[in-house]
Amino acid sequence: MSHLRDLQLRFQEYLIDGSEDIEQDIISTEHAIAEHRLGTYYNAYRIRLIDCLAVDYSALEKYIGREAFENMALDYLQHFPSTHPSVRWFGENLPTYLRDIYSGKEAEFLEELARYEWAQTLVFDAADSAQLLQLEDMAAVPADAWPGLTLNFKPALTWLDLFWNVPLIEDALDSGTEVPQKQRDDFPRRWMLWRHDMKIQWRSLEVHEAWAIEQAAGGANFAAICEGLLEWIDEQQVALVAAGFLKQWVGDQLVLNLDND
Amino acid sequence: MTQPSHKPFLGFGLGLRAEHYQDILERRPKNIDWFEVLSENYMIEGGKPLYFLDAIRQDYPMVMHGVSMSLGTTDDLDFDYLKQLKALIERIEPLWFSDHLCWTGVDHKNMHDLLPLPYTEEAINHVAERISRVQDFLGQQMLIENLSSYITYCEDVMPEWEFLAAIASKADCYLLLDVNNIYVSSYNHHYDPVEYLAGVPVDRVWQHHLAGHTNDGNLIIDTHDQDIIDPVWALYEETAKRFGPVSTMIERDGNIPELDKVLVELDHARRIAEPYYQA
Ligand SMILES: [Fe+2]
């Protein structure tokens, strides 16, 4: 191993866990001894990464409070030091960390809140879509083409399944309005997030719409979606309901274009 | 994407910050000559930052400034990172790009800090060779920036300015001389900042940074969250005397004031430097 590499490993070990071997390599002066000089880096490393996490998880920070958040973030930093050139990805493993480190219902809630906030960052930075399908474009689809229709969704769209009413709580924490009571459903509810005009939009989906959008994103055509929806909807109503979903998604500016399989 | 052989002079610019996006697009201020953008902030797929980057690029010259190349690390060069950098260079066609004379982590970890190197022959050879490979890969010369530092190593065998000059010459790259960083490091390590300037080759210096900092009593910390102090302005005047017209910009990263307030500082830089450019 080169001498320079040795020095860097000693320095980094100090930053990560305070190992003092590096002190022998550093010059002390009257003004500031090596320990104080090194401490500047030790503290800056922690402050910088805690602050980065607090930007991506601002609702979580408000929910648990700054002090608890800092302690949690310091522990996270020990478990998941950054390995990416862009600090933007440092917080990627926080939901996993929360699930693994904490236990019980509170951990489940915190993990869901973190997962939701991380999903927001991904949607915020997802690829742009130059052109989106508009409702007028759908009028041009001939009746006999409908059964084979498939949809391509834009990249700035995702959904997640949550037991807790996390999006309502996140929204209130973010906007400084009154935070609603925490509520847990017996079954997870699907929440959809997307970006429109550089802002994050979100809403919850009923179980049949949740099923339908997942199928559509997976490449199922209109006929197959109608057939699956029979589990919830009468045969006479099913095509109307499915077409209603399609119109809703197009109206929400989620669909890039249509294909026919 | 070739560069002119003479030293280009862009005038007086600012670091582009999200807080000012809207204001810049609405007013397109004429007294900002150019912008420096932080490369890593735009290594994303889409959305708001890239929207403003492209829009503002239409009206202003830009240069790119990175914090993650880690030229000094003993890990291998990160070509995934360099490919992303290349894509961004192709997207906005900056006049040049820069990074720091530092390492940011080792063993595939990133401390997201600009960590100083020892001033040794070993480090000169190591860093110069890596800069050459980066320049080959990206097909153009780059600028490297001097740091603010809080430590020096026992094994140092030369002053920082000799180290900087040796690497620039060996790698045939240019320099981004941060005037505040020279002031901060000279205070922290007790040397004369004007002696530093005298040790830097005039032709290599293509860009200056100016910024504010925080003094903790024993050390000055490079926080970029305060106004520029008078001793740094005085050192900038010395810099203008020695280096002549060099593209100059202000870095503000914390406690970010309104655009107009930063522009007052930028005008101050103009008033200090321009008299030396006529001569
Ligand atoms: Fe700088």
Coordinates of C-alpha atoms and ligand atoms in Angstrom, one line a residue:
Chain A
M1 CA 0.0 0.0 0.0
S2 CA 1.3 3.5 -0.9
H3 CA 2.3 5.9 1.8
L4 CA -0.4 8.3 0.6
R5 CA -3.1 5.7 0.8
D6 CA -2.1 4.8 4.3
L7 CA -2.4 8.4 5.3
Q8 CA -5.8 8.8 3.7
L9 CA -7.1 5.6 5.4
R10 CA -5.9 6.9 8.8
F11 CA -7.6 10.3 8.2
Q12 CA -10.8 8.7 7.1
E13 CA -10.9 6.3 10.0
Y14 CA -10.7 9.3 12.2
L15 CA -13.6 11.1 10.5
I16 CA -15.7 8.0 10.7
D17 CA -15.1 6.8 14.2
G18 CA -12.6 9.2 15.9
S19 CA -9.6 6.8 15.7
E20 CA -6.7 9.1 16.9
D21 CA -3.8 7.5 14.9
I22 CA -3.9 10.4 12.4
E23 CA -2.9 13.0 15.1
Q24 CA 0.7 12.0 14.8
D25 CA 0.7 13.1 11.2
I26 CA -0.7 16.6 11.9
I27 CA 1.2 19.8 12.8
S28 CA 0.2 21.6 16.0
T29 CA 0.8 25.3 16.4
E30 CA 0.5 27.7 19.3
H31 CA -2.9 28.8 17.8
A32 CA -4.4 25.4 17.4
I33 CA -3.2 22.0 18.3
A34 CA -3.7 19.0 16.0
E35 CA -6.7 17.7 17.9
H36 CA -8.6 21.0 17.5
R37 CA -7.6 21.3 13.8
L38 CA -8.8 17.8 13.1
G39 CA -11.9 18.3 15.1
T40 CA -13.0 20.9 12.5
Y41 CA -13.2 18.2 9.9
Y42 CA -14.8 15.7 12.3
N43 CA -17.6 18.1 13.2
A44 CA -18.1 19.4 9.6
Y45 CA -18.5 15.9 8.3
R46 CA -21.3 15.2 10.7
I47 CA -23.0 18.6 10.4
R48 CA -22.9 18.4 6.6
L49 CA -24.5 15.0 6.3
I50 CA -27.1 15.6 9.0
D51 CA -28.1 18.7 7.2
C52 CA -28.3 16.9 3.9
L53 CA -30.6 14.3 5.5
A54 CA -32.7 17.0 7.1
V55 CA -33.4 18.5 3.7
D56 CA -34.6 15.2 2.2
Y57 CA -36.5 14.2 5.3
S58 CA -37.8 17.5 6.6
A59 CA -41.2 16.1 7.7
L60 CA -39.5 13.3 9.6
E61 CA -37.2 15.8 11.3
K62 CA -40.2 18.0 12.3
Y63 CA -42.1 14.9 13.5
I64 CA -39.4 13.5 15.8
G65 CA -37.7 16.8 16.7
R66 CA -34.3 18.2 15.9
E67 CA -32.4 16.5 18.7
A68 CA -33.8 13.0 18.1
F69 CA -33.3 13.5 14.4
E70 CA -29.6 14.4 14.9
N71 CA -29.0 11.3 17.0
M72 CA -30.8 9.1 14.5
A73 CA -28.8 10.7 11.6
L74 CA -25.5 10.2 13.4
D75 CA -26.3 6.5 13.9
Y76 CA -27.4 6.2 10.3
L77 CA -24.1 7.8 9.2
Q78 CA -22.2 5.1 11.0
H79 CA -24.3 2.3 9.4
F80 CA -24.5 3.8 5.9
P81 CA -21.6 6.2 5.1
S82 CA -22.0 7.9 1.7
T83 CA -20.5 6.0 -1.2
H84 CA -21.9 8.1 -4.0
P85 CA -20.1 11.1 -5.6
S86 CA -23.3 13.1 -5.2
V87 CA -24.5 13.8 -1.7
R88 CA -28.1 13.7 -3.2
W89 CA -28.0 9.9 -2.7
F90 CA -26.8 9.8 0.9
G91 CA -30.3 9.4 2.4
E92 CA -31.3 6.5 0.1
N93 CA -31.1 3.9 2.8
L94 CA -32.8 5.7 5.6
P95 CA -36.2 3.8 5.2
T96 CA -34.3 0.5 5.4
Y97 CA -32.3 1.7 8.4
L98 CA -35.4 2.8 10.2
R99 CA -37.1 -0.6 9.6
D100 CA -34.1 -2.6 10.7
I101 CA -33.1 -0.5 13.7
Y102 CA -36.4 0.2 15.3
S103 CA -39.3 -2.1 16.0
G104 CA -43.0 -2.0 16.6
K105 CA -45.7 0.2 15.2
E106 CA -43.8 3.4 15.7
A107 CA -41.0 2.0 13.5
E108 CA -43.5 1.1 10.8
F109 CA -44.8 4.6 10.8
L110 CA -41.4 6.3 10.7
E111 CA -40.3 3.9 7.9
E112 CA -43.4 4.8 5.9
L113 CA -42.9 8.5 6.4
A114 CA -39.3 8.2 5.3
R115 CA -40.2 6.1 2.3
Y116 CA -42.8 8.6 1.2
E117 CA -40.4 11.6 1.5
W118 CA -37.7 9.7 -0.4
A119 CA -40.2 8.9 -3.1
Q120 CA -40.9 12.6 -3.3
T121 CA -37.2 13.4 -4.0
L122 CA -37.1 10.8 -6.8
V123 CA -40.2 12.1 -8.5
F124 CA -38.9 15.7 -8.1
D125 CA -35.7 14.7 -10.0
A126 CA -37.1 12.2 -12.5
A127 CA -36.7 12.6 -16.2
D128 CA -38.8 15.3 -18.0
S129 CA -41.4 14.3 -20.6
A130 CA -41.5 16.6 -23.5
Q131 CA -44.9 15.7 -24.7
L132 CA -47.9 14.2 -22.8
L133 CA -51.1 12.7 -24.1
Q134 CA -54.1 15.0 -23.9
L135 CA -57.8 14.2 -23.6
E136 CA -58.3 15.5 -27.2
D137 CA -55.9 12.8 -28.4
M138 CA -58.1 10.1 -26.9
A139 CA -61.1 11.2 -28.9
A140 CA -59.2 10.2 -32.0
V141 CA -58.9 6.6 -31.0
P142 CA -61.3 4.5 -33.1
A143 CA -63.7 2.3 -31.2
D144 CA -62.3 -1.0 -32.5
A145 CA -58.8 0.0 -31.3
W146 CA -59.8 0.3 -27.6
P147 CA -59.4 -3.4 -26.6
G148 CA -55.8 -3.5 -27.6
L149 CA -54.8 -0.1 -26.1
T150 CA -51.7 0.0 -23.9
L151 CA -50.3 3.1 -22.0
N152 CA -46.9 4.5 -21.5
F153 CA -46.6 6.5 -18.3
K154 CA -44.2 9.3 -17.7
P155 CA -41.0 8.7 -15.5
A156 CA -42.0 11.3 -12.9
L157 CA -44.7 9.1 -11.5
T158 CA -44.6 6.5 -8.7
W159 CA -46.8 5.0 -6.1
L160 CA -46.4 3.3 -2.7
D161 CA -48.5 1.3 -0.4
L162 CA -48.8 2.6 3.1
F163 CA -50.7 1.4 6.3
W164 CA -50.5 4.9 7.8
N165 CA -52.0 8.2 6.7
V166 CA -48.4 9.4 6.1
P167 CA -49.1 11.7 3.1
L168 CA -51.6 13.7 5.1
I169 CA -49.2 14.1 8.0
E170 CA -46.3 14.9 5.7
D171 CA -48.4 17.6 3.9
A172 CA -49.4 19.2 7.2
L173 CA -45.8 19.1 8.6
D174 CA -44.5 20.6 5.4
S175 CA -47.1 23.4 5.1
G176 CA -47.2 24.1 8.9
T177 CA -50.9 23.4 9.2
E178 CA -52.5 21.4 11.9
V179 CA -51.1 17.8 11.9
P180 CA -53.9 15.2 11.7
Q181 CA -54.1 12.3 14.1
K182 CA -52.0 9.3 13.1
Q183 CA -54.2 6.5 11.7
R184 CA -53.4 3.0 10.7
D185 CA -55.5 1.0 8.3
D186 CA -55.8 -2.8 8.5
F187 CA -54.7 -3.0 4.8
P188 CA -52.2 -0.7 3.1
R189 CA -53.6 2.0 0.9
R190 CA -51.9 2.9 -2.4
W191 CA -50.8 6.5 -2.8
M192 CA -49.7 7.9 -6.2
L193 CA -47.2 10.7 -6.5
W194 CA -46.3 12.6 -9.7
R195 CA -44.7 15.8 -10.8
H196 CA -46.6 18.4 -12.7
D197 CA -45.2 21.9 -13.5
M198 CA -42.2 21.2 -11.2
K199 CA -44.5 20.5 -8.3
I200 CA -45.3 17.2 -6.6
Q201 CA -49.0 16.1 -6.8
W202 CA -50.4 13.2 -4.9
R203 CA -53.6 11.3 -4.2
S204 CA -54.8 8.0 -2.8
L205 CA -56.3 5.3 -5.0
E206 CA -59.2 3.0 -4.4
V207 CA -58.3 -0.6 -4.5
H208 CA -59.5 -1.2 -8.1
E209 CA -57.8 1.9 -9.5
A210 CA -54.6 0.8 -7.7
W211 CA -54.8 -2.6 -9.3
A212 CA -55.6 -1.1 -12.7
I213 CA -52.7 1.4 -12.9
E214 CA -50.2 -1.3 -11.8
Q215 CA -51.5 -3.5 -14.6
A216 CA -51.5 -0.7 -17.2
A217 CA -47.9 0.3 -16.2
G218 CA -47.0 -3.4 -16.6
G219 CA -48.2 -3.4 -20.2
A220 CA -51.7 -4.9 -19.8
N221 CA -54.1 -3.8 -22.6
F222 CA -57.5 -2.2 -22.1
A223 CA -59.4 -5.5 -22.5
A224 CA -57.3 -7.3 -20.0
I225 CA -57.8 -4.4 -17.5
C226 CA -61.6 -4.6 -18.0
E227 CA -61.5 -8.3 -17.4
G228 CA -59.6 -8.0 -14.2
L229 CA -61.8 -5.2 -12.9
L230 CA -64.8 -7.6 -13.0
E231 CA -63.7 -8.6 -9.5
W232 CA -65.0 -5.3 -8.3
I233 CA -67.3 -3.9 -11.0
D234 CA -70.5 -5.2 -12.8
E235 CA -70.0 -6.4 -16.4
Q236 CA -72.3 -3.6 -17.7
Q237 CA -70.2 -0.9 -16.0
V238 CA -66.7 -2.2 -16.4
A239 CA -65.7 -0.6 -19.7
L240 CA -67.0 2.7 -18.5
V241 CA -65.1 2.6 -15.3
A242 CA -61.9 1.5 -17.0
A243 CA -62.3 4.3 -19.6
G244 CA -62.9 6.7 -16.7
F245 CA -59.6 5.7 -15.1
L246 CA -57.8 6.2 -18.4
K247 CA -59.3 9.7 -18.8
Q248 CA -58.4 10.5 -15.2
W249 CA -54.7 9.5 -15.8
V250 CA -54.5 11.5 -19.0
G251 CA -56.2 14.4 -17.3
D252 CA -53.6 14.1 -14.4
Q253 CA -50.9 14.5 -17.1
L254 CA -49.5 11.0 -16.4
V255 CA -49.6 9.4 -19.8
L256 CA -46.9 9.9 -22.5
N257 CA -48.7 8.1 -25.3
L258 CA -50.8 5.1 -26.3
D259 CA -49.8 1.9 -28.1
N260 CA -51.8 -0.9 -29.5
D261 CA -50.6 -4.5 -28.9
Chain B
M1 CA -14.9 21.8 -27.4
T2 CA -11.5 23.3 -27.7
Q3 CA -10.3 26.2 -25.7
P4 CA -8.7 29.4 -26.7
S5 CA -4.9 29.4 -26.1
H6 CA -5.1 32.9 -24.6
K7 CA -6.6 33.5 -21.2
P8 CA -10.4 34.2 -21.6
F9 CA -11.8 36.9 -19.4
L10 CA -15.6 36.6 -18.6
G11 CA -15.8 39.5 -16.3
F12 CA -17.6 39.3 -12.9
G13 CA -20.0 36.5 -12.1
L14 CA -21.9 34.6 -9.4
G15 CA -22.3 31.1 -8.2
L16 CA -25.8 30.1 -9.4
R17 CA -28.0 29.2 -6.4
A18 CA -31.6 27.8 -6.4
E19 CA -32.7 30.8 -4.2
H20 CA -32.0 33.1 -7.1
Y21 CA -33.4 31.1 -10.0
Q22 CA -36.7 32.9 -10.4
D23 CA -35.2 36.3 -9.8
I24 CA -32.6 35.8 -12.5
L25 CA -35.0 34.6 -15.1
E26 CA -37.4 37.4 -14.4
R27 CA -34.9 40.3 -14.4
R28 CA -32.0 38.9 -16.4
P29 CA -29.6 41.3 -14.6
K30 CA -27.1 42.9 -16.8
N31 CA -24.5 43.4 -14.1
I32 CA -23.9 39.7 -13.8
D33 CA -21.5 38.7 -16.6
W34 CA -21.5 34.9 -16.1
F35 CA -22.5 32.1 -13.8
E36 CA -20.6 29.2 -12.2
V37 CA -22.8 26.1 -11.6
L38 CA -22.2 23.3 -9.2
S39 CA -21.9 20.2 -11.4
E40 CA -23.2 17.6 -8.9
N41 CA -26.5 19.6 -8.4
Y42 CA -27.4 18.9 -12.1
M43 CA -26.4 15.2 -12.3
I44 CA -30.1 14.3 -12.2
E45 CA -32.6 13.1 -14.8
G46 CA -34.9 16.1 -15.0
G47 CA -37.1 18.5 -13.0
K48 CA -36.7 22.0 -11.7
P49 CA -32.9 22.4 -11.3
L50 CA -32.2 21.4 -15.0
Y51 CA -35.1 23.5 -16.2
F52 CA -33.6 26.6 -14.6
L53 CA -30.1 25.6 -15.7
D54 CA -31.0 25.4 -19.4
A55 CA -33.1 28.6 -19.3
I56 CA -30.4 30.7 -17.6
R57 CA -27.7 29.2 -19.8
Q58 CA -29.5 30.8 -22.8
D59 CA -28.7 34.2 -21.5
Y60 CA -25.4 33.8 -19.7
P61 CA -22.0 32.3 -20.2
M62 CA -21.4 29.4 -17.7
V63 CA -18.6 27.5 -16.2
M64 CA -18.9 24.2 -14.2
H65 CA -17.5 23.6 -10.8
G66 CA -17.4 20.2 -9.2
V67 CA -16.7 18.9 -5.6
S68 CA -16.5 15.2 -6.2
M69 CA -13.8 14.4 -8.7
S70 CA -11.5 13.5 -5.7
L71 CA -8.4 14.1 -7.8
G72 CA -6.2 13.3 -4.8
T73 CA -7.8 10.0 -3.6
T74 CA -5.8 6.8 -3.9
D75 CA -8.9 5.0 -5.1
D76 CA -9.2 4.6 -8.9
L77 CA -10.7 7.4 -10.9
D78 CA -14.5 7.2 -10.9
F79 CA -15.4 6.9 -14.6
D80 CA -19.1 6.7 -13.9
Y81 CA -18.8 10.1 -12.4
L82 CA -16.7 11.4 -15.2
K83 CA -19.3 10.1 -17.8
Q84 CA -22.0 12.1 -16.0
L85 CA -19.7 15.1 -16.0
K86 CA -19.1 14.7 -19.7
A87 CA -22.9 14.5 -20.3
L88 CA -23.4 17.7 -18.4
I89 CA -20.6 19.4 -20.3
E90 CA -22.2 18.4 -23.6
R91 CA -25.6 19.7 -22.3
I92 CA -24.6 23.2 -21.3
E93 CA -21.2 23.7 -23.1
P94 CA -19.5 25.5 -20.3
L95 CA -16.4 27.7 -21.0
W96 CA -14.5 25.4 -18.7
F97 CA -14.9 23.1 -15.7
S98 CA -13.0 22.9 -12.4
D99 CA -12.6 20.8 -9.3
H100 CA -10.5 21.0 -6.2
L101 CA -7.0 20.0 -5.3
C102 CA -8.1 17.6 -2.7
W103 CA -9.4 14.1 -1.9
T104 CA -12.9 13.5 -0.7
G105 CA -12.7 9.9 0.6
V106 CA -11.0 6.6 0.1
D107 CA -12.0 2.9 0.1
H108 CA -15.1 3.9 -1.9
K109 CA -16.5 6.1 0.8
N110 CA -17.3 9.7 0.3
M111 CA -16.9 12.2 3.2
H112 CA -18.3 15.0 1.0
D113 CA -15.5 17.3 2.2
L114 CA -12.5 18.8 0.5
L115 CA -9.7 17.1 2.4
P116 CA -6.1 18.4 2.0
L117 CA -3.2 16.5 0.6
P118 CA 0.3 16.4 2.0
Y119 CA 2.7 18.6 0.0
T120 CA 5.0 15.9 -1.2
E121 CA 6.5 14.7 -4.5
E122 CA 4.5 11.5 -4.2
A123 CA 1.2 13.6 -4.1
I124 CA 2.3 15.8 -7.0
N125 CA 3.0 12.8 -9.2
H126 CA -0.2 11.1 -8.1
V127 CA -2.5 14.0 -8.7
A128 CA -0.9 15.3 -11.9
E129 CA -1.2 11.9 -13.5
R130 CA -4.9 11.7 -12.6
I131 CA -5.6 15.3 -13.9
S132 CA -3.9 14.3 -17.2
R133 CA -6.2 11.2 -17.5
V134 CA -9.3 13.3 -16.7
Q135 CA -8.3 15.9 -19.3
D136 CA -7.7 13.1 -21.9
F137 CA -11.1 11.6 -21.1
L138 CA -13.0 14.9 -21.4
G139 CA -11.0 16.2 -24.3
Q140 CA -10.1 19.5 -22.7
Q141 CA -8.0 21.2 -20.0
M142 CA -9.5 21.8 -16.5
L143 CA -9.0 24.2 -13.7
I144 CA -8.0 23.1 -10.2
E145 CA -8.8 25.1 -7.1
N146 CA -6.8 25.7 -3.9
L147 CA -8.5 24.8 -0.7
S148 CA -9.2 26.4 2.7
S149 CA -7.5 24.0 5.1
Y150 CA -7.3 23.6 8.9
I151 CA -4.5 21.1 9.0
T152 CA -1.0 20.6 7.5
Y153 CA 0.9 17.4 7.6
C154 CA 4.2 16.8 9.3
E155 CA 5.6 15.2 6.1
D156 CA 5.1 18.4 3.9
V157 CA 8.3 19.3 2.1
M158 CA 7.1 22.6 0.4
P159 CA 4.6 25.4 0.8
E160 CA 1.2 25.1 -0.7
W161 CA 1.8 27.5 -3.6
E162 CA 4.8 25.4 -4.8
F163 CA 2.7 22.3 -4.6
L164 CA -0.1 23.9 -6.6
A165 CA 2.3 25.4 -9.2
A166 CA 4.1 22.0 -9.6
I167 CA 0.9 20.1 -10.3
A168 CA -0.4 22.7 -12.8
S169 CA 2.8 22.6 -14.7
K170 CA 3.1 18.8 -14.6
A171 CA -0.5 18.2 -15.6
D172 CA -0.7 21.2 -17.9
C173 CA -3.9 22.4 -16.4
Y174 CA -5.2 25.8 -15.3
L175 CA -5.8 27.3 -11.8
L176 CA -8.9 28.6 -10.1
L177 CA -7.3 30.7 -7.4
D178 CA -9.7 31.2 -4.5
V179 CA -8.6 34.4 -2.8
N180 CA -10.6 33.8 0.3
N181 CA -9.1 30.3 0.6
I182 CA -5.6 31.8 0.4
Y183 CA -6.5 34.2 3.2
V184 CA -8.1 31.5 5.3
S185 CA -5.2 29.1 4.9
S186 CA -2.6 31.8 5.5
Y187 CA -4.3 32.7 8.7
N188 CA -4.7 29.1 9.9
H189 CA -1.1 28.2 9.0
H190 CA 0.6 31.5 9.7
Y191 CA 2.1 32.5 6.4
D192 CA 2.0 35.6 4.3
P193 CA -0.8 35.4 1.7
V194 CA 1.1 37.8 -0.7
E195 CA 4.0 35.5 -0.8
Y196 CA 1.5 32.8 -1.9
L197 CA 0.4 35.0 -4.8
A198 CA 4.0 35.6 -5.8
G199 CA 4.5 31.8 -6.1
V200 CA 1.6 31.2 -8.5
P201 CA 2.4 31.4 -12.2
V202 CA 0.4 34.3 -13.8
D203 CA -0.5 32.5 -17.1
R204 CA -2.1 29.5 -15.4
V205 CA -4.7 31.5 -13.4
W206 CA -8.1 31.6 -15.3
Q207 CA -10.6 32.2 -12.5
H208 CA -11.0 33.6 -9.0
H209 CA -13.4 32.8 -6.2
L210 CA -14.3 35.3 -3.5
A211 CA -16.3 34.4 -0.4
G212 CA -16.9 35.1 3.3
H213 CA -15.9 32.9 6.2
T214 CA -16.2 32.4 10.0
N215 CA -13.5 32.9 12.6
D216 CA -13.8 30.6 15.6
G217 CA -11.0 32.4 17.5
N218 CA -8.2 30.1 16.6
L219 CA -9.1 29.0 13.1
I220 CA -11.0 30.5 10.2
I221 CA -13.6 28.2 8.8
D222 CA -14.5 28.5 5.1
T223 CA -18.3 28.7 5.6
H224 CA -19.4 30.9 2.6
D225 CA -22.2 32.2 4.7
Q226 CA -21.0 35.7 5.5
D227 CA -20.1 38.9 3.6
I228 CA -16.5 39.2 2.3
I229 CA -14.3 40.9 4.9
D230 CA -11.9 43.8 4.3
P231 CA -8.6 41.8 4.5
V232 CA -9.9 39.5 1.7
W233 CA -10.8 42.5 -0.4
A234 CA -7.3 43.8 0.2
L235 CA -5.8 40.5 -0.9
Y236 CA -8.1 40.6 -3.9
E237 CA -6.5 43.9 -4.9
E238 CA -3.1 42.4 -4.6
T239 CA -4.4 39.6 -6.8
A240 CA -5.6 42.0 -9.5
K241 CA -2.3 43.7 -9.5
R242 CA -0.4 40.5 -10.1
F243 CA -2.7 38.5 -12.4
G244 CA -4.5 41.2 -14.4
P245 CA -7.9 40.4 -15.9
V246 CA -9.1 37.1 -14.4
S247 CA -12.8 36.0 -14.4
T248 CA -14.0 36.6 -10.9
M249 CA -17.0 35.3 -9.0
I250 CA -18.6 35.3 -5.6
E251 CA -19.5 32.0 -3.8
R252 CA -22.3 32.2 -1.3
D253 CA -23.6 28.9 0.0
G254 CA -25.3 29.6 3.4
N255 CA -27.4 32.3 4.8
I256 CA -28.0 33.4 1.2
P257 CA -29.2 37.0 0.8
E258 CA -31.3 38.5 -2.0
L259 CA -29.7 38.7 -5.3
D260 CA -29.3 42.4 -5.1
K261 CA -27.3 42.2 -2.0
V262 CA -24.8 39.8 -3.6
L263 CA -24.7 42.1 -6.6
V264 CA -23.5 45.0 -4.3
E265 CA -20.6 42.8 -3.3
L266 CA -19.9 41.9 -7.0
D267 CA -19.8 45.6 -7.9
H268 CA -17.3 46.1 -5.1
A269 CA -15.1 43.5 -6.7
R270 CA -15.4 45.3 -10.0
R271 CA -14.4 48.6 -8.5
I272 CA -11.3 47.1 -6.8
A273 CA -10.0 45.1 -9.8
E274 CA -10.9 47.1 -12.9
P275 CA -8.4 50.0 -12.3
Y276 CA -5.6 47.4 -12.6
Y277 CA -7.0 46.0 -15.8
Q278 CA -6.6 49.3 -17.7
A279 CA -2.9 49.6 -17.0
Ligands
FE1 FE -13.9 28.3 -3.8

